[in-house]
């Protein structure tokens, strides 16, 4: 089947309504494009779970702050379409900004607790932008299942809560972080890194590894684990910590000790590029 490219939201609705009428199971993989192996893993998961695999590519302006990288966010539609074909995508939805946000648009979804702190603290309004566009994509694509990466840990938690709170009848699937051979988490923003920043960017995965090793050695105090992670990050000249936090892996509440699965979440500016990474830590007794 040739890859179908749809730009008009109404046309997408018609296509998925047809598919649903035919009893086909729909998977949606929402992305902002510039696809890499992390996205390919999401598409593979979607392909496994559905008859109609829909990929959306939309650099969503409402999730970028005024001083963020919306204007220079990397784009490569031809490359994305090649990845989509190779991954067996059936339909790519590539809407214009005006089609998603018509004149006078003013509706936003706020997941009030989970959007606070972590990335929400340094990116005010970010998660309202994410939740709103994803809700809109859900309405348009009417998927049975939607696939997201676990690298954006807080995003997945926010979206899970939105789906639960607003009774979306959609299964959300999280896919583990895909890494480069040397451990750097795949991200479209890695394209911004200079050669020396690319080296410094490895401090994130090293910080996670250091904390994990300490937990394996019996350390449960989250203050000491955060300090150890910060120490690793401080060794990278171009790295500046935005946050290093340990939170309950499910509720994202702060925790003093690792007694349940706990996510160590990092956001670090390497030069001007803000990178995130995370790892769920568990003691052997959990
Ligand atoms: O994770 C992303 O790429 C974006 O936040 C998403 C989920 C596609 C919403 O714009």
PDB file of C-alpha atoms and ligand atoms in Angstrom:
ATOM      1  CA  UNK A   1       0.000   0.000   0.000  1.00  0.00           C
ATOM      2  CA  UNK A   2       1.428   3.431  -0.899  1.00  0.00           C
ATOM      3  CA  UNK A   3       1.894   5.902   1.921  1.00  0.00           C
ATOM      4  CA  UNK A   4      -1.035   8.287   2.101  1.00  0.00           C
ATOM      5  CA  UNK A   5      -0.294  11.912   3.036  1.00  0.00           C
ATOM      6  CA  UNK A   6      -3.163  13.892   4.525  1.00  0.00           C
ATOM      7  CA  UNK A   7      -2.991  17.600   5.348  1.00  0.00           C
ATOM      8  CA  UNK A   8      -6.613  18.457   6.007  1.00  0.00           C
ATOM      9  CA  UNK A   9      -7.982  17.506   9.475  1.00  0.00           C
ATOM     10  CA  UNK A  10     -11.452  16.837   8.002  1.00  0.00           C
ATOM     11  CA  UNK A  11      -9.965  14.399   5.507  1.00  0.00           C
ATOM     12  CA  UNK A  12      -8.193  12.568   8.328  1.00  0.00           C
ATOM     13  CA  UNK A  13     -11.519  12.254  10.180  1.00  0.00           C
ATOM     14  CA  UNK A  14     -13.152  10.731   7.102  1.00  0.00           C
ATOM     15  CA  UNK A  15     -10.286   8.272   6.561  1.00  0.00           C
ATOM     16  CA  UNK A  16     -10.311   7.010  10.140  1.00  0.00           C
ATOM     17  CA  UNK A  17     -14.102   6.856  10.270  1.00  0.00           C
ATOM     18  CA  UNK A  18     -13.950   4.568   7.211  1.00  0.00           C
ATOM     19  CA  UNK A  19     -11.291   2.436   8.885  1.00  0.00           C
ATOM     20  CA  UNK A  20     -13.319   2.154  12.084  1.00  0.00           C
ATOM     21  CA  UNK A  21     -16.437   1.218  10.090  1.00  0.00           C
ATOM     22  CA  UNK A  22     -14.379  -1.583   8.499  1.00  0.00           C
ATOM     23  CA  UNK A  23     -13.417  -2.806  11.971  1.00  0.00           C
ATOM     24  CA  UNK A  24      -9.767  -1.827  11.592  1.00  0.00           C
ATOM     25  CA  UNK A  25      -7.681  -1.076  14.671  1.00  0.00           C
ATOM     26  CA  UNK A  26      -5.960   2.318  14.519  1.00  0.00           C
ATOM     27  CA  UNK A  27      -2.641   3.270  16.117  1.00  0.00           C
ATOM     28  CA  UNK A  28      -1.476   6.876  16.289  1.00  0.00           C
ATOM     29  CA  UNK A  29       2.145   7.926  16.756  1.00  0.00           C
ATOM     30  CA  UNK A  30       2.198  11.693  17.355  1.00  0.00           C
ATOM     31  CA  UNK A  31       5.524  13.379  16.575  1.00  0.00           C
ATOM     32  CA  UNK A  32       7.037  16.729  15.701  1.00  0.00           C
ATOM     33  CA  UNK A  33       8.973  15.158  12.824  1.00  0.00           C
ATOM     34  CA  UNK A  34      12.729  15.014  12.198  1.00  0.00           C
ATOM     35  CA  UNK A  35      12.352  11.321  12.888  1.00  0.00           C
ATOM     36  CA  UNK A  36      15.164   9.258  14.385  1.00  0.00           C
ATOM     37  CA  UNK A  37      15.535   5.706  15.705  1.00  0.00           C
ATOM     38  CA  UNK A  38      13.526   6.609  18.817  1.00  0.00           C
ATOM     39  CA  UNK A  39      10.538   7.441  16.620  1.00  0.00           C
ATOM     40  CA  UNK A  40      11.171   4.327  14.521  1.00  0.00           C
ATOM     41  CA  UNK A  41      10.756   2.256  17.718  1.00  0.00           C
ATOM     42  CA  UNK A  42       7.420   4.021  18.377  1.00  0.00           C
ATOM     43  CA  UNK A  43       6.272   3.275  14.839  1.00  0.00           C
ATOM     44  CA  UNK A  44       7.303  -0.388  15.162  1.00  0.00           C
ATOM     45  CA  UNK A  45       5.232  -0.639  18.351  1.00  0.00           C
ATOM     46  CA  UNK A  46       2.261   1.012  16.629  1.00  0.00           C
ATOM     47  CA  UNK A  47       2.625  -1.307  13.630  1.00  0.00           C
ATOM     48  CA  UNK A  48       2.536  -4.357  15.911  1.00  0.00           C
ATOM     49  CA  UNK A  49      -0.652  -3.162  17.576  1.00  0.00           C
ATOM     50  CA  UNK A  50      -2.845  -1.950  14.722  1.00  0.00           C
ATOM     51  CA  UNK A  51      -4.191  -2.425  11.202  1.00  0.00           C
ATOM     52  CA  UNK A  52      -3.988   1.266  10.301  1.00  0.00           C
ATOM     53  CA  UNK A  53      -0.830   3.019  11.450  1.00  0.00           C
ATOM     54  CA  UNK A  54      -1.134   6.809  11.511  1.00  0.00           C
ATOM     55  CA  UNK A  55       1.911   9.043  12.021  1.00  0.00           C
ATOM     56  CA  UNK A  56       1.320  12.707  12.756  1.00  0.00           C
ATOM     57  CA  UNK A  57       4.028  15.276  12.084  1.00  0.00           C
ATOM     58  CA  UNK A  58       3.298  18.676  13.546  1.00  0.00           C
ATOM     59  CA  UNK A  59       5.718  21.095  15.186  1.00  0.00           C
ATOM     60  CA  UNK A  60       3.212  22.325  17.721  1.00  0.00           C
ATOM     61  CA  UNK A  61       3.747  26.049  18.402  1.00  0.00           C
ATOM     62  CA  UNK A  62       1.726  26.110  21.634  1.00  0.00           C
ATOM     63  CA  UNK A  63       4.172  23.869  23.478  1.00  0.00           C
ATOM     64  CA  UNK A  64       7.135  26.184  22.869  1.00  0.00           C
ATOM     65  CA  UNK A  65       7.861  29.149  25.157  1.00  0.00           C
ATOM     66  CA  UNK A  66       8.645  32.593  23.696  1.00  0.00           C
ATOM     67  CA  UNK A  67      12.414  32.097  24.078  1.00  0.00           C
ATOM     68  CA  UNK A  68      12.505  28.484  22.916  1.00  0.00           C
ATOM     69  CA  UNK A  69      13.551  26.886  19.642  1.00  0.00           C
ATOM     70  CA  UNK A  70      10.281  26.847  17.649  1.00  0.00           C
ATOM     71  CA  UNK A  71      11.715  28.818  14.709  1.00  0.00           C
ATOM     72  CA  UNK A  72      14.839  26.672  14.416  1.00  0.00           C
ATOM     73  CA  UNK A  73      13.295  23.318  15.376  1.00  0.00           C
ATOM     74  CA  UNK A  74      14.786  20.876  12.822  1.00  0.00           C
ATOM     75  CA  UNK A  75      12.504  19.790   9.975  1.00  0.00           C
ATOM     76  CA  UNK A  76      12.976  17.277   7.158  1.00  0.00           C
ATOM     77  CA  UNK A  77       9.703  16.098   5.646  1.00  0.00           C
ATOM     78  CA  UNK A  78      11.351  14.045   2.878  1.00  0.00           C
ATOM     79  CA  UNK A  79      13.514  12.195   5.404  1.00  0.00           C
ATOM     80  CA  UNK A  80      10.463  11.673   7.631  1.00  0.00           C
ATOM     81  CA  UNK A  81       8.446  10.211   4.762  1.00  0.00           C
ATOM     82  CA  UNK A  82      11.297   7.800   3.960  1.00  0.00           C
ATOM     83  CA  UNK A  83      11.326   6.648   7.611  1.00  0.00           C
ATOM     84  CA  UNK A  84       7.526   6.356   7.536  1.00  0.00           C
ATOM     85  CA  UNK A  85       7.575   4.175   4.420  1.00  0.00           C
ATOM     86  CA  UNK A  86      10.269   1.915   5.881  1.00  0.00           C
ATOM     87  CA  UNK A  87       8.289   1.568   9.124  1.00  0.00           C
ATOM     88  CA  UNK A  88       5.123   0.520   7.284  1.00  0.00           C
ATOM     89  CA  UNK A  89       3.100   3.636   8.140  1.00  0.00           C
ATOM     90  CA  UNK A  90      -0.225   3.741   6.295  1.00  0.00           C
ATOM     91  CA  UNK A  91      -1.098   7.394   6.676  1.00  0.00           C
ATOM     92  CA  UNK A  92       0.909  10.501   7.562  1.00  0.00           C
ATOM     93  CA  UNK A  93      -0.990  13.484   8.899  1.00  0.00           C
ATOM     94  CA  UNK A  94       0.905  16.734   8.296  1.00  0.00           C
ATOM     95  CA  UNK A  95      -1.417  19.626   9.127  1.00  0.00           C
ATOM     96  CA  UNK A  96      -0.688  23.331   8.709  1.00  0.00           C
ATOM     97  CA  UNK A  97      -0.620  25.446  11.871  1.00  0.00           C
ATOM     98  CA  UNK A  98      -3.736  27.329  10.704  1.00  0.00           C
ATOM     99  CA  UNK A  99      -5.642  24.065  10.338  1.00  0.00           C
ATOM    100  CA  UNK A 100      -4.857  22.987  13.898  1.00  0.00           C
ATOM    101  CA  UNK A 101      -5.237  26.448  15.433  1.00  0.00           C
ATOM    102  CA  UNK A 102      -7.845  28.338  13.412  1.00  0.00           C
ATOM    103  CA  UNK A 103      -8.271  32.065  14.075  1.00  0.00           C
ATOM    104  CA  UNK A 104      -9.584  32.686  17.560  1.00  0.00           C
ATOM    105  CA  UNK A 105      -8.440  29.324  18.984  1.00  0.00           C
ATOM    106  CA  UNK A 106      -8.489  29.545  22.799  1.00  0.00           C
ATOM    107  CA  UNK A 107      -9.059  26.107  24.338  1.00  0.00           C
ATOM    108  CA  UNK A 108      -6.350  24.491  26.493  1.00  0.00           C
ATOM    109  CA  UNK A 109      -6.261  21.402  28.681  1.00  0.00           C
ATOM    110  CA  UNK A 110      -4.452  21.686  31.986  1.00  0.00           C
ATOM    111  CA  UNK A 111      -3.429  18.597  33.951  1.00  0.00           C
ATOM    112  CA  UNK A 112      -3.012  20.705  37.013  1.00  0.00           C
ATOM    113  CA  UNK A 113      -0.846  18.649  39.327  1.00  0.00           C
ATOM    114  CA  UNK A 114       1.355  16.608  37.022  1.00  0.00           C
ATOM    115  CA  UNK A 115       2.226  19.569  34.807  1.00  0.00           C
ATOM    116  CA  UNK A 116       3.860  21.348  37.767  1.00  0.00           C
ATOM    117  CA  UNK A 117       7.570  21.009  38.482  1.00  0.00           C
ATOM    118  CA  UNK A 118      10.265  19.205  36.475  1.00  0.00           C
ATOM    119  CA  UNK A 119       9.953  20.407  32.847  1.00  0.00           C
ATOM    120  CA  UNK A 120       6.796  22.335  33.761  1.00  0.00           C
ATOM    121  CA  UNK A 121       8.814  24.629  36.047  1.00  0.00           C
ATOM    122  CA  UNK A 122      11.236  25.809  33.369  1.00  0.00           C
ATOM    123  CA  UNK A 123       8.748  25.548  30.494  1.00  0.00           C
ATOM    124  CA  UNK A 124       5.552  27.246  31.716  1.00  0.00           C
ATOM    125  CA  UNK A 125       2.575  26.398  29.508  1.00  0.00           C
ATOM    126  CA  UNK A 126       4.460  23.571  27.788  1.00  0.00           C
ATOM    127  CA  UNK A 127       2.256  20.737  29.018  1.00  0.00           C
ATOM    128  CA  UNK A 128      -0.980  22.615  28.345  1.00  0.00           C
ATOM    129  CA  UNK A 129       0.258  22.931  24.758  1.00  0.00           C
ATOM    130  CA  UNK A 130       1.147  19.229  24.615  1.00  0.00           C
ATOM    131  CA  UNK A 131      -2.081  17.990  26.244  1.00  0.00           C
ATOM    132  CA  UNK A 132      -4.230  20.217  24.042  1.00  0.00           C
ATOM    133  CA  UNK A 133      -2.637  19.251  20.752  1.00  0.00           C
ATOM    134  CA  UNK A 134      -2.607  15.556  21.679  1.00  0.00           C
ATOM    135  CA  UNK A 135      -6.304  15.731  22.673  1.00  0.00           C
ATOM    136  CA  UNK A 136      -7.016  17.319  19.315  1.00  0.00           C
ATOM    137  CA  UNK A 137      -4.994  14.663  17.470  1.00  0.00           C
ATOM    138  CA  UNK A 138      -6.890  11.977  19.396  1.00  0.00           C
ATOM    139  CA  UNK A 139     -10.219  13.455  18.278  1.00  0.00           C
ATOM    140  CA  UNK A 140      -9.073  13.687  14.684  1.00  0.00           C
ATOM    141  CA  UNK A 141      -7.338  10.311  14.364  1.00  0.00           C
ATOM    142  CA  UNK A 142      -9.651   8.386  16.731  1.00  0.00           C
ATOM    143  CA  UNK A 143      -6.966   5.832  17.551  1.00  0.00           C
ATOM    144  CA  UNK A 144      -7.498   2.705  19.624  1.00  0.00           C
ATOM    145  CA  UNK A 145      -3.903   2.957  20.753  1.00  0.00           C
ATOM    146  CA  UNK A 146      -1.371   5.813  20.877  1.00  0.00           C
ATOM    147  CA  UNK A 147       2.371   5.375  21.298  1.00  0.00           C
ATOM    148  CA  UNK A 148       4.775   7.753  23.084  1.00  0.00           C
ATOM    149  CA  UNK A 149       8.422   7.631  24.129  1.00  0.00           C
ATOM    150  CA  UNK A 150       9.407   7.228  27.764  1.00  0.00           C
ATOM    151  CA  UNK A 151      12.192   9.796  27.337  1.00  0.00           C
ATOM    152  CA  UNK A 152       9.516  12.454  27.830  1.00  0.00           C
ATOM    153  CA  UNK A 153       8.604  10.864  31.134  1.00  0.00           C
ATOM    154  CA  UNK A 154       6.515  13.720  32.519  1.00  0.00           C
ATOM    155  CA  UNK A 155       4.735  14.129  29.178  1.00  0.00           C
ATOM    156  CA  UNK A 156       3.642  10.497  29.274  1.00  0.00           C
ATOM    157  CA  UNK A 157       2.440  10.866  32.882  1.00  0.00           C
ATOM    158  CA  UNK A 158       0.462  14.020  31.964  1.00  0.00           C
ATOM    159  CA  UNK A 159      -1.101  12.310  28.944  1.00  0.00           C
ATOM    160  CA  UNK A 160      -1.985   9.163  30.875  1.00  0.00           C
ATOM    161  CA  UNK A 161      -3.784  11.303  33.427  1.00  0.00           C
ATOM    162  CA  UNK A 162      -5.581  13.292  30.728  1.00  0.00           C
ATOM    163  CA  UNK A 163      -6.776  10.086  29.076  1.00  0.00           C
ATOM    164  CA  UNK A 164      -8.012   8.791  32.422  1.00  0.00           C
ATOM    165  CA  UNK A 165      -9.596  12.032  33.617  1.00  0.00           C
ATOM    166  CA  UNK A 166     -11.357  12.832  30.334  1.00  0.00           C
ATOM    167  CA  UNK A 167     -12.379   9.238  29.537  1.00  0.00           C
ATOM    168  CA  UNK A 168     -10.588   8.975  26.239  1.00  0.00           C
ATOM    169  CA  UNK A 169     -11.128   5.393  25.162  1.00  0.00           C
ATOM    170  CA  UNK A 170      -7.504   5.040  24.056  1.00  0.00           C
ATOM    171  CA  UNK A 171      -4.717   2.773  25.258  1.00  0.00           C
ATOM    172  CA  UNK A 172      -1.460   4.677  25.785  1.00  0.00           C
ATOM    173  CA  UNK A 173       1.718   2.703  25.258  1.00  0.00           C
ATOM    174  CA  UNK A 174       5.121   3.910  26.468  1.00  0.00           C
ATOM    175  CA  UNK A 175       8.233   2.773  24.605  1.00  0.00           C
ATOM    176  CA  UNK A 176      11.643   2.631  26.350  1.00  0.00           C
ATOM    177  CA  UNK A 177      14.284   5.229  25.505  1.00  0.00           C
ATOM    178  CA  UNK A 178      16.352   4.455  22.418  1.00  0.00           C
ATOM    179  CA  UNK A 179      20.012   5.391  22.795  1.00  0.00           C
ATOM    180  CA  UNK A 180      22.998   5.968  20.532  1.00  0.00           C
ATOM    181  CA  UNK A 181      25.733   3.327  20.811  1.00  0.00           C
ATOM    182  CA  UNK A 182      27.536   5.462  23.412  1.00  0.00           C
ATOM    183  CA  UNK A 183      24.385   5.885  25.500  1.00  0.00           C
ATOM    184  CA  UNK A 184      23.108   9.353  24.497  1.00  0.00           C
ATOM    185  CA  UNK A 185      19.308   9.300  24.390  1.00  0.00           C
ATOM    186  CA  UNK A 186      18.034   9.858  20.845  1.00  0.00           C
ATOM    187  CA  UNK A 187      16.484  13.281  20.403  1.00  0.00           C
ATOM    188  CA  UNK A 188      15.792  15.545  17.448  1.00  0.00           C
ATOM    189  CA  UNK A 189      17.567  18.266  19.459  1.00  0.00           C
ATOM    190  CA  UNK A 190      20.863  16.293  19.410  1.00  0.00           C
ATOM    191  CA  UNK A 191      21.238  17.814  15.927  1.00  0.00           C
ATOM    192  CA  UNK A 192      22.022  21.170  17.598  1.00  0.00           C
ATOM    193  CA  UNK A 193      25.087  19.870  19.469  1.00  0.00           C
ATOM    194  CA  UNK A 194      28.637  20.837  18.432  1.00  0.00           C
ATOM    195  CA  UNK A 195      31.325  18.135  18.532  1.00  0.00           C
ATOM    196  CA  UNK A 196      32.500  19.093  22.038  1.00  0.00           C
ATOM    197  CA  UNK A 197      28.907  19.487  23.302  1.00  0.00           C
ATOM    198  CA  UNK A 198      28.117  16.023  21.929  1.00  0.00           C
ATOM    199  CA  UNK A 199      30.868  14.685  24.224  1.00  0.00           C
ATOM    200  CA  UNK A 200      29.549  16.682  27.206  1.00  0.00           C
ATOM    201  CA  UNK A 201      26.010  15.437  26.477  1.00  0.00           C
ATOM    202  CA  UNK A 202      27.143  11.978  27.587  1.00  0.00           C
ATOM    203  CA  UNK A 203      27.292  13.336  31.143  1.00  0.00           C
ATOM    204  CA  UNK A 204      23.502  12.818  31.358  1.00  0.00           C
ATOM    205  CA  UNK A 205      23.611   9.069  30.838  1.00  0.00           C
ATOM    206  CA  UNK A 206      26.717   8.861  33.025  1.00  0.00           C
ATOM    207  CA  UNK A 207      24.882  10.688  35.823  1.00  0.00           C
ATOM    208  CA  UNK A 208      21.999   8.222  35.566  1.00  0.00           C
ATOM    209  CA  UNK A 209      24.435   5.307  35.584  1.00  0.00           C
ATOM    210  CA  UNK A 210      26.248   6.660  38.644  1.00  0.00           C
ATOM    211  CA  UNK A 211      22.984   6.975  40.595  1.00  0.00           C
ATOM    212  CA  UNK A 212      21.874   3.536  39.507  1.00  0.00           C
ATOM    213  CA  UNK A 213      25.175   2.014  40.650  1.00  0.00           C
ATOM    214  CA  UNK A 214      24.803   3.695  44.045  1.00  0.00           C
ATOM    215  CA  UNK A 215      21.268   2.329  44.417  1.00  0.00           C
ATOM    216  CA  UNK A 216      22.580  -1.125  43.562  1.00  0.00           C
ATOM    217  CA  UNK A 217      25.139  -0.639  46.296  1.00  0.00           C
ATOM    218  CA  UNK A 218      22.346   0.071  48.801  1.00  0.00           C
ATOM    219  CA  UNK A 219      22.003   3.891  48.709  1.00  0.00           C
ATOM    220  CA  UNK A 220      18.340   4.893  49.087  1.00  0.00           C
ATOM    221  CA  UNK A 221      18.604   8.544  50.096  1.00  0.00           C
ATOM    222  CA  UNK A 222      17.355  10.622  47.166  1.00  0.00           C
ATOM    223  CA  UNK A 223      19.255  13.735  48.314  1.00  0.00           C
ATOM    224  CA  UNK A 224      22.553  11.874  48.158  1.00  0.00           C
ATOM    225  CA  UNK A 225      21.645  10.286  44.812  1.00  0.00           C
ATOM    226  CA  UNK A 226      20.768  13.684  43.305  1.00  0.00           C
ATOM    227  CA  UNK A 227      24.049  15.106  44.624  1.00  0.00           C
ATOM    228  CA  UNK A 228      25.989  12.249  43.009  1.00  0.00           C
ATOM    229  CA  UNK A 229      24.239  12.842  39.673  1.00  0.00           C
ATOM    230  CA  UNK A 230      24.949  16.598  39.901  1.00  0.00           C
ATOM    231  CA  UNK A 231      28.608  15.879  40.591  1.00  0.00           C
ATOM    232  CA  UNK A 232      28.887  13.921  37.327  1.00  0.00           C
ATOM    233  CA  UNK A 233      27.112  16.693  35.402  1.00  0.00           C
ATOM    234  CA  UNK A 234      29.397  19.333  36.943  1.00  0.00           C
ATOM    235  CA  UNK A 235      32.336  17.569  35.284  1.00  0.00           C
ATOM    236  CA  UNK A 236      31.071  18.521  31.806  1.00  0.00           C
ATOM    237  CA  UNK A 237      32.243  22.036  30.910  1.00  0.00           C
ATOM    238  CA  UNK A 238      29.326  23.057  28.675  1.00  0.00           C
ATOM    239  CA  UNK A 239      26.606  21.453  30.832  1.00  0.00           C
ATOM    240  CA  UNK A 240      24.338  23.543  33.090  1.00  0.00           C
ATOM    241  CA  UNK A 241      21.737  21.725  35.179  1.00  0.00           C
ATOM    242  CA  UNK A 242      18.099  22.782  34.819  1.00  0.00           C
ATOM    243  CA  UNK A 243      16.940  20.101  37.244  1.00  0.00           C
ATOM    244  CA  UNK A 244      17.994  16.806  38.782  1.00  0.00           C
ATOM    245  CA  UNK A 245      15.041  15.278  40.583  1.00  0.00           C
ATOM    246  CA  UNK A 246      13.939  11.991  42.028  1.00  0.00           C
ATOM    247  CA  UNK A 247      10.198  11.465  41.997  1.00  0.00           C
ATOM    248  CA  UNK A 248       7.789   8.616  42.573  1.00  0.00           C
ATOM    249  CA  UNK A 249       7.720   6.880  39.178  1.00  0.00           C
ATOM    250  CA  UNK A 250       3.931   6.873  39.056  1.00  0.00           C
ATOM    251  CA  UNK A 251       2.675   9.986  40.864  1.00  0.00           C
ATOM    252  CA  UNK A 252       5.770  12.156  40.245  1.00  0.00           C
ATOM    253  CA  UNK A 253       5.631  13.253  43.877  1.00  0.00           C
ATOM    254  CA  UNK A 254       8.966  14.044  45.527  1.00  0.00           C
ATOM    255  CA  UNK A 255      10.378  11.234  47.650  1.00  0.00           C
ATOM    256  CA  UNK A 256      13.055  11.257  50.342  1.00  0.00           C
ATOM    257  CA  UNK A 257      13.964   7.593  49.995  1.00  0.00           C
ATOM    258  CA  UNK A 258      13.702   4.960  47.309  1.00  0.00           C
ATOM    259  CA  UNK A 259      11.050   2.668  48.655  1.00  0.00           C
ATOM    260  CA  UNK A 260       9.009   2.294  45.474  1.00  0.00           C
ATOM    261  CA  UNK A 261      10.073   2.621  41.832  1.00  0.00           C
ATOM    262  CA  UNK A 262      11.502   6.149  41.584  1.00  0.00           C
ATOM    263  CA  UNK A 263      12.369   8.076  38.458  1.00  0.00           C
ATOM    264  CA  UNK A 264      15.586  10.037  38.350  1.00  0.00           C
ATOM    265  CA  UNK A 265      14.795  12.772  35.836  1.00  0.00           C
ATOM    266  CA  UNK A 266      17.357  15.188  34.411  1.00  0.00           C
ATOM    267  CA  UNK A 267      17.133  18.305  32.292  1.00  0.00           C
ATOM    268  CA  UNK A 268      20.458  19.833  31.364  1.00  0.00           C
ATOM    269  CA  UNK A 269      21.479  22.628  29.028  1.00  0.00           C
ATOM    270  CA  UNK A 270      24.484  21.539  27.015  1.00  0.00           C
ATOM    271  CA  UNK A 271      25.561  24.808  25.461  1.00  0.00           C
ATOM    272  CA  UNK A 272      22.215  26.258  24.393  1.00  0.00           C
ATOM    273  CA  UNK A 273      20.561  22.869  23.846  1.00  0.00           C
ATOM    274  CA  UNK A 274      18.260  21.583  26.554  1.00  0.00           C
ATOM    275  CA  UNK A 275      18.426  17.787  26.855  1.00  0.00           C
ATOM    276  CA  UNK A 276      16.367  15.487  29.059  1.00  0.00           C
ATOM    277  CA  UNK A 277      16.901  11.920  30.146  1.00  0.00           C
ATOM    278  CA  UNK A 278      15.640   9.643  32.910  1.00  0.00           C
ATOM    279  CA  UNK A 279      15.899   6.237  34.481  1.00  0.00           C
ATOM    280  CA  UNK A 280      13.567   4.406  36.840  1.00  0.00           C
ATOM    281  CA  UNK A 281      15.490   3.264  39.899  1.00  0.00           C
ATOM    282  CA  UNK A 282      14.383   0.394  42.080  1.00  0.00           C
ATOM    283  CA  UNK A 283      16.085  -1.182  45.069  1.00  0.00           C
ATOM    284  CA  UNK A 284      16.478  -4.943  44.898  1.00  0.00           C
ATOM    285  CA  UNK A 285      13.963  -5.219  47.743  1.00  0.00           C
ATOM    286  CA  UNK A 286      11.124  -3.625  45.703  1.00  0.00           C
TER     287      UNK A 286
HETATM  288  O1  LIG B   1       6.764  14.296  22.091  1.00  0.00           O
HETATM  289  C1  LIG B   1       6.520  15.035  21.124  1.00  0.00           C
HETATM  290  O2  LIG B   1       7.158  14.963  20.063  1.00  0.00           O
HETATM  291  C2  LIG B   1       5.433  16.089  21.263  1.00  0.00           C
HETATM  292  O3  LIG B   1       5.420  16.641  22.529  1.00  0.00           O
HETATM  293  C3  LIG B   1       4.043  15.570  20.869  1.00  0.00           C
HETATM  294  C4  LIG B   1       3.581  14.455  21.796  1.00  0.00           C
HETATM  295  C5  LIG B   1       4.074  15.065  19.428  1.00  0.00           C
HETATM  296  C6  LIG B   1       3.010  16.692  20.959  1.00  0.00           C
HETATM  297  O4  LIG B   1       3.304  17.750  20.099  1.00  0.00           O
END
